[in-house]
C-alpha cells in the first residue's frame, strides 16, 4: 500500500504529552523492529544535504514510503508531491536518529511517538524538542520520558528484546542501572535488555558515539549483522558482540544467524556498513569512495539476506560520526 505523507494525519489519535501513557489505552507497548513494515521515513534538513537527497531519491524510486523532512524545503526534486511533506520544526543538526521520536505500537496497533531526552539537550534544544513538534504537526500521540536516550543506541526485535551498549547507563548515571532498565521496559515494552560494550568503553567512544548501530544490525528476527575489524579495541569488542549473539536464542528459541561485515578505523573515523536503513525489504547501505571491493562485499551480504540494495555515498557524513541510519528515523506502519 502506498502511504502518502498526508495519510499520516489522524487527529483522533492525538493525546496530551504526559510522563506516562494510560496503561488502559496503551497496554502491551512494543517498538516494531526496523525490518517490520514502515509507513514513512523522517529526515532532518541539515548539512550534509547530499546524503539526504540521495536517501530521498532512493526511497522514491524503490519504495512506497513517504519522506517527512523536518525544517525541509517546500519541494524536493525527484519526489512526487504526495510522497514528500516538509514539517515546520526547527533543528540544530542532521542526526535525527538520535533525537527523533521512536515509534511504538499499542495492543490495538495504534502508533505513537516516544520523546526521550536527547543527550545534547542543553546545547541542541531544537533537536531535543523535535519529537513533540512532530507529534503536534502530524497529529500523533506522544509520550515523554526523562530517560536520556539516543536512538542510535536502541535496537529491538519487536518481540521484547532490546539491544544497546552500556553507553546508555553512562548518560543516565544519576539512576541505578536497575531503574534505567525498569524505565526502558515500562516505556518501550521491553522484556529483556541485552547490553554490549562499545569500542573505548567505559571511556569516550572511539567511533564518536558508542551507539550499537555503528557495529550491529538486526536484519530479521534471527539474523544479525556485526562488524569486524583488524585493529583493537574494535576487533575484540565486535568479536565479543558476535559471540554474545551466538550464545543467546531468538525470541522463539532459535539460534541467531550471525553475519560479519568488515569495517575500518582511519584518521579518527570508524567506517561501518551496519549503519544502514531497512525499509520494507529495501536496504540503503553506506558506500565509501575508493573502496569498491568492500562496497561490493557489503552489497552482496545484504542481498544474501533477502534485501534489495541501494548504495548511498556516505563520505561526507561518516567523517562527522554517522551514516544513513544516523540521519533517518522511521515511522512504523500501524
Short mmCIF file of C-alpha atoms in Angstrom, two decimals:
data_model
loop_
_atom_site.label_atom_id
_atom_site.label_comp_id
_atom_site.label_asym_id
_atom_site.label_seq_id
_atom_site.Cartn_x
_atom_site.Cartn_y
_atom_site.Cartn_z
CA UNK A 1 0.00 0.00 0.00
CA UNK A 2 1.20 3.49 -0.83
CA UNK A 3 1.16 5.50 2.39
CA UNK A 4 1.20 9.16 1.35
CA UNK A 5 2.58 11.76 3.73
CA UNK A 6 -0.89 13.29 4.09
CA UNK A 7 -2.33 9.94 5.23
CA UNK A 8 -0.22 10.10 8.38
CA UNK A 9 -2.50 12.79 9.79
CA UNK A 10 -5.12 11.40 12.15
CA UNK A 11 -6.45 13.86 14.72
CA UNK A 12 -8.44 11.17 16.53
CA UNK A 13 -5.23 9.76 17.97
CA UNK A 14 -3.74 12.98 19.31
CA UNK A 15 -3.11 12.80 23.04
CA UNK A 16 -1.67 15.24 25.53
CA UNK A 17 2.01 14.84 26.33
CA UNK A 18 2.42 13.10 29.67
CA UNK A 19 5.11 11.37 31.66
CA UNK A 20 3.41 8.01 31.15
CA UNK A 21 0.62 6.99 28.79
CA UNK A 22 -2.53 5.46 30.22
CA UNK A 23 -1.92 1.75 30.72
CA UNK A 24 -5.61 1.20 29.90
CA UNK A 25 -5.38 2.81 26.47
CA UNK A 26 -1.78 1.78 25.85
CA UNK A 27 -1.24 -1.70 27.25
CA UNK A 28 1.31 -4.14 25.83
CA UNK A 29 3.51 -1.47 24.28
CA UNK A 30 6.16 -2.58 21.81
CA UNK A 31 8.63 -0.96 19.45
CA UNK A 32 8.44 -2.55 15.99
CA UNK A 33 11.76 -3.75 14.62
CA UNK A 34 13.26 -1.86 11.71
CA UNK A 35 12.75 -4.88 9.46
CA UNK A 36 8.98 -4.67 10.08
CA UNK A 37 6.63 -2.57 7.84
CA UNK A 38 7.33 1.16 7.70
CA UNK A 39 4.98 3.91 6.53
CA UNK A 40 7.38 6.88 6.45
CA UNK A 41 10.98 7.95 6.86
CA UNK A 42 11.77 11.20 8.69
CA UNK A 43 14.87 13.25 7.91
CA UNK A 44 16.24 16.46 9.43
CA UNK A 45 17.16 19.02 6.78
CA UNK A 46 20.69 19.97 7.75
CA UNK A 47 24.15 19.57 6.20
CA UNK A 48 25.43 17.44 4.64
CA UNK A 49 22.39 17.65 2.35
CA UNK A 50 23.82 15.35 -0.34
CA UNK A 51 23.16 12.21 1.71
CA UNK A 52 19.59 13.31 2.47
CA UNK A 53 18.89 13.92 -1.21
CA UNK A 54 20.33 10.53 -2.15
CA UNK A 55 18.29 8.78 0.53
CA UNK A 56 15.09 10.55 -0.54
CA UNK A 57 15.68 9.74 -4.19
CA UNK A 58 16.30 6.06 -3.42
CA UNK A 59 13.14 5.85 -1.34
CA UNK A 60 11.10 7.49 -4.10
CA UNK A 61 12.42 5.09 -6.72
CA UNK A 62 12.48 1.82 -4.79
CA UNK A 63 9.87 2.05 -2.03
CA UNK A 64 6.33 3.27 -1.42
CA UNK A 65 7.02 5.16 1.82
CA UNK A 66 6.66 8.87 2.39
CA UNK A 67 9.55 11.19 3.24
CA UNK A 68 8.90 13.72 6.01
CA UNK A 69 11.50 16.49 6.17
CA UNK A 70 11.77 18.42 9.42
CA UNK A 71 12.63 22.04 8.54
CA UNK A 72 12.87 20.91 4.91
CA UNK A 73 12.29 22.83 1.66
CA UNK A 74 8.75 23.20 0.31
CA UNK A 75 9.51 20.85 -2.55
CA UNK A 76 12.19 18.28 -3.18
CA UNK A 77 13.33 17.39 -6.68
CA UNK A 78 12.61 13.83 -7.86
CA UNK A 79 9.98 13.23 -5.17
CA UNK A 80 6.26 13.15 -6.05
CA UNK A 81 4.28 15.73 -4.11
CA UNK A 82 2.19 13.07 -2.37
CA UNK A 83 5.33 11.28 -1.17
CA UNK A 84 7.02 14.28 0.44
CA UNK A 85 5.97 16.51 3.31
CA UNK A 86 8.04 19.29 4.85
CA UNK A 87 7.27 19.92 8.51
CA UNK A 88 7.92 23.25 10.14
CA UNK A 89 10.01 22.09 13.09
CA UNK A 90 13.34 23.85 13.76
CA UNK A 91 16.53 21.81 14.10
CA UNK A 92 20.15 22.11 15.14
CA UNK A 93 21.73 19.08 13.46
CA UNK A 94 21.16 16.29 10.95
CA UNK A 95 21.32 13.39 13.47
CA UNK A 96 17.60 12.67 13.66
CA UNK A 97 18.03 9.01 14.59
CA UNK A 98 19.30 10.12 17.98
CA UNK A 99 16.93 12.96 18.86
CA UNK A 100 13.93 11.99 16.74
CA UNK A 101 10.89 10.08 18.01
CA UNK A 102 10.90 6.31 18.41
CA UNK A 103 7.65 4.81 17.12
CA UNK A 104 5.74 2.43 19.37
CA UNK A 105 2.64 0.24 18.94
CA UNK A 106 -0.17 -0.23 21.44
CA UNK A 107 -2.00 -3.53 21.69
CA UNK A 108 -4.61 -2.11 19.28
CA UNK A 109 -1.99 -1.29 16.66
CA UNK A 110 -2.03 2.48 17.10
CA UNK A 111 1.30 4.22 16.50
CA UNK A 112 2.66 6.83 18.89
CA UNK A 113 5.94 8.67 19.37
CA UNK A 114 8.23 8.44 22.39
CA UNK A 115 10.09 11.63 23.30
CA UNK A 116 13.22 10.79 25.28
CA UNK A 117 15.77 13.35 26.45
CA UNK A 118 18.43 13.90 23.79
CA UNK A 119 21.98 13.51 25.10
CA UNK A 120 22.86 17.00 23.81
CA UNK A 121 19.66 18.58 25.15
CA UNK A 122 21.46 21.51 26.79
CA UNK A 123 23.22 22.68 23.61
CA UNK A 124 20.82 21.43 20.90
CA UNK A 125 17.47 22.48 22.27
CA UNK A 126 15.60 22.43 18.96
CA UNK A 127 16.75 18.89 18.29
CA UNK A 128 15.57 17.82 21.74
CA UNK A 129 12.11 19.33 21.12
CA UNK A 130 11.60 17.68 17.73
CA UNK A 131 9.56 14.61 18.82
CA UNK A 132 6.90 16.81 20.43
CA UNK A 133 6.89 19.18 17.45
CA UNK A 134 6.43 16.30 15.01
CA UNK A 135 3.68 14.76 17.13
CA UNK A 136 1.79 18.05 17.12
CA UNK A 137 2.29 18.73 13.40
CA UNK A 138 1.41 15.18 12.30
CA UNK A 139 -1.30 14.55 14.91
CA UNK A 140 0.36 11.57 16.53
CA UNK A 141 0.02 10.57 20.17
CA UNK A 142 3.18 11.06 22.18
CA UNK A 143 4.66 10.03 25.48
CA UNK A 144 7.53 11.76 27.26
CA UNK A 145 10.22 10.11 29.35
CA UNK A 146 13.03 11.73 31.30
CA UNK A 147 15.48 8.98 30.33
CA UNK A 148 18.43 10.19 28.27
CA UNK A 149 18.45 8.01 25.19
CA UNK A 150 19.94 8.35 21.70
CA UNK A 151 18.01 6.39 19.07
CA UNK A 152 21.24 5.12 17.55
CA UNK A 153 21.77 3.11 20.72
CA UNK A 154 18.36 1.46 20.60
CA UNK A 155 17.70 -1.73 18.63
CA UNK A 156 14.77 -4.09 19.05
CA UNK A 157 13.47 -7.31 17.54
CA UNK A 158 9.88 -6.22 18.40
CA UNK A 159 9.42 -9.41 20.46
CA UNK A 160 10.60 -7.95 23.74
CA UNK A 161 14.38 -7.97 23.22
CA UNK A 162 16.09 -4.57 23.44
CA UNK A 163 19.75 -4.32 22.42
CA UNK A 164 22.02 -1.40 23.34
CA UNK A 165 25.52 -0.61 24.55
CA UNK A 166 26.39 0.31 28.13
CA UNK A 167 26.67 3.91 26.97
CA UNK A 168 23.02 4.42 27.93
CA UNK A 169 23.89 3.81 31.58
CA UNK A 170 26.64 6.45 31.39
CA UNK A 171 24.16 9.07 30.17
CA UNK A 172 21.75 8.17 32.99
CA UNK A 173 24.32 7.77 35.76
CA UNK A 174 22.05 9.65 38.17
CA UNK A 175 19.95 6.49 38.26
CA UNK A 176 20.83 2.93 39.32
CA UNK A 177 21.09 0.55 36.37
CA UNK A 178 18.07 -1.38 37.62
CA UNK A 179 16.00 1.81 37.47
CA UNK A 180 17.16 2.56 33.92
CA UNK A 181 16.17 -0.96 32.91
CA UNK A 182 12.78 -0.64 34.58
CA UNK A 183 12.01 2.60 32.75
CA UNK A 184 13.10 1.12 29.42
CA UNK A 185 10.73 -1.78 30.00
CA UNK A 186 7.83 0.43 31.03
CA UNK A 187 8.10 2.99 28.23
CA UNK A 188 9.25 0.79 25.34
CA UNK A 189 7.65 -2.52 26.24
CA UNK A 190 11.00 -4.30 26.55
CA UNK A 191 11.06 -7.62 28.35
CA UNK A 192 14.78 -8.38 28.24
CA UNK A 193 17.61 -5.87 27.84
CA UNK A 194 20.85 -7.00 26.19
CA UNK A 195 23.89 -4.81 26.88
CA UNK A 196 27.07 -4.83 24.81
CA UNK A 197 30.31 -2.91 25.24
CA UNK A 198 31.41 -0.27 22.74
CA UNK A 199 34.91 0.41 21.45
CA UNK A 200 36.59 2.51 24.12
CA UNK A 201 34.22 1.54 26.94
CA UNK A 202 33.94 2.80 29.63
CA UNK A 203 35.70 5.93 28.43
CA UNK A 204 34.91 8.11 25.41
CA UNK A 205 33.81 6.00 22.43
CA UNK A 206 36.39 5.69 19.68
CA UNK A 207 33.72 5.66 16.98
CA UNK A 208 32.43 9.01 18.26
CA UNK A 209 29.10 7.72 19.57
CA UNK A 210 29.29 4.36 21.32
CA UNK A 211 25.98 3.52 19.65
CA UNK A 212 25.02 -0.03 18.79
CA UNK A 213 24.10 0.93 15.22
CA UNK A 214 27.76 1.60 14.47
CA UNK A 215 28.56 -2.12 14.65
CA UNK A 216 25.36 -4.22 14.95
CA UNK A 217 22.30 -4.55 12.70
CA UNK A 218 19.31 -6.85 13.10
CA UNK A 219 18.26 -7.92 9.59
CA UNK A 220 15.45 -10.26 10.65
CA UNK A 221 14.19 -11.93 13.83
CA UNK A 222 17.03 -14.46 13.63
CA UNK A 223 19.74 -12.78 11.52
CA UNK A 224 22.19 -10.22 12.85
CA UNK A 225 24.97 -8.40 11.03
CA UNK A 226 28.02 -7.48 13.12
CA UNK A 227 31.11 -5.54 12.13
CA UNK A 228 34.58 -7.00 12.26
CA UNK A 229 37.84 -5.07 12.40
CA UNK A 230 41.54 -5.72 12.25
CA UNK A 231 42.55 -3.12 14.86
CA UNK A 232 41.99 -3.00 18.60
CA UNK A 233 39.91 -2.30 20.59
CA UNK A 234 37.36 -2.58 17.78
CA UNK A 235 38.27 -6.19 16.96
CA UNK A 236 37.82 -7.55 20.48
CA UNK A 237 34.62 -5.61 21.16
CA UNK A 238 32.99 -6.67 17.90
CA UNK A 239 34.10 -10.29 18.24
CA UNK A 240 32.61 -10.31 21.74
CA UNK A 241 29.32 -8.99 20.33
CA UNK A 242 29.28 -11.76 17.72
CA UNK A 243 29.98 -14.36 20.39
CA UNK A 244 27.19 -12.95 22.54
CA UNK A 245 24.64 -13.43 19.77
CA UNK A 246 25.91 -16.95 19.09
CA UNK A 247 25.22 -17.89 22.72
CA UNK A 248 21.71 -16.47 23.08
CA UNK A 249 18.47 -17.57 21.45
CA UNK A 250 15.91 -15.63 19.45
CA UNK A 251 12.53 -14.90 20.99
CA UNK A 252 11.17 -18.18 19.61
CA UNK A 253 14.14 -20.27 20.72
CA UNK A 254 16.23 -20.42 17.54
CA UNK A 255 19.94 -19.77 17.11
CA UNK A 256 20.96 -16.47 15.59
CA UNK A 257 22.49 -16.47 12.14
CA UNK A 258 25.49 -14.23 12.78
CA UNK A 259 26.90 -12.48 9.70
CA UNK A 260 30.12 -10.47 9.77
CA UNK A 261 30.98 -7.43 7.65
CA UNK A 262 34.31 -5.63 7.57
CA UNK A 263 34.86 -2.08 8.73
CA UNK A 264 37.91 0.02 9.44
CA UNK A 265 39.22 2.88 11.56
CA UNK A 266 41.12 5.62 9.75
CA UNK A 267 42.10 9.17 10.73
CA UNK A 268 39.75 9.21 13.68
CA UNK A 269 36.75 7.86 11.73
CA UNK A 270 35.08 4.47 12.06
CA UNK A 271 33.82 3.33 8.63
CA UNK A 272 30.91 0.96 9.04
CA UNK A 273 28.38 -0.84 6.85
CA UNK A 274 25.95 -1.63 9.67
CA UNK A 275 24.75 2.00 9.80
CA UNK A 276 22.16 1.24 7.14
CA UNK A 277 18.40 1.74 6.82
CA UNK A 278 15.86 -1.04 6.25
CA UNK A 279 12.57 -0.03 4.65
CA UNK A 280 10.08 -2.72 3.60
CA UNK A 281 12.62 -5.05 2.05
CA UNK A 282 14.89 -2.27 0.78
CA UNK A 283 18.31 -1.74 2.36
CA UNK A 284 20.04 1.61 1.97
CA UNK A 285 23.70 0.78 2.61
CA UNK A 286 26.71 3.11 3.05
CA UNK A 287 29.16 3.40 0.18
CA UNK A 288 32.65 4.86 0.56
CA UNK A 289 34.90 6.35 -2.13
CA UNK A 290 37.85 4.25 -3.22
CA UNK A 291 36.52 1.10 -1.54
CA UNK A 292 34.93 -0.72 -4.47
CA UNK A 293 35.71 -4.21 -3.22
CA UNK A 294 34.42 -3.55 0.29
CA UNK A 295 31.33 -1.79 -1.05
CA UNK A 296 30.59 -4.77 -3.30
CA UNK A 297 31.02 -7.16 -0.39
CA UNK A 298 28.55 -5.16 1.68
CA UNK A 299 26.01 -5.12 -1.15
CA UNK A 300 26.33 -8.87 -1.65
CA UNK A 301 25.88 -9.58 2.04
CA UNK A 302 22.66 -7.55 2.33
CA UNK A 303 21.38 -9.16 -0.87
CA UNK A 304 22.13 -12.60 0.57
CA UNK A 305 19.82 -11.68 3.47
CA UNK A 306 17.00 -11.03 1.01
CA UNK A 307 17.14 -7.25 0.59
CA UNK A 308 17.04 -5.10 -2.49
CA UNK A 309 20.06 -2.83 -2.06
CA UNK A 310 20.73 0.80 -2.87
CA UNK A 311 24.22 2.08 -2.06
CA UNK A 312 24.31 5.63 -0.68
CA UNK A 313 27.55 7.71 -0.79
CA UNK A 314 28.42 8.41 2.84
CA UNK A 315 31.85 10.05 2.78
CA UNK A 316 30.63 13.45 3.97
CA UNK A 317 28.54 12.16 6.86
CA UNK A 318 30.74 9.37 8.21
CA UNK A 319 33.63 11.74 8.99
CA UNK A 320 31.17 13.64 11.17
CA UNK A 321 30.31 10.48 13.10
CA UNK A 322 27.48 8.70 11.28
CA UNK A 323 25.94 7.45 8.08
CA UNK A 324 22.48 6.53 6.76
CA UNK A 325 20.92 5.18 9.95
CA UNK A 326 22.10 8.20 11.91
CA UNK A 327 20.33 10.69 9.62
CA UNK A 328 16.99 8.88 9.32
CA UNK A 329 14.17 7.81 11.60
CA UNK A 330 11.29 5.53 10.63
CA UNK A 331 7.58 5.73 11.38
CA UNK A 332 6.25 2.18 11.74
CA UNK A 333 3.14 1.12 9.88
CA UNK A 334 0.00 0.66 12.01
#
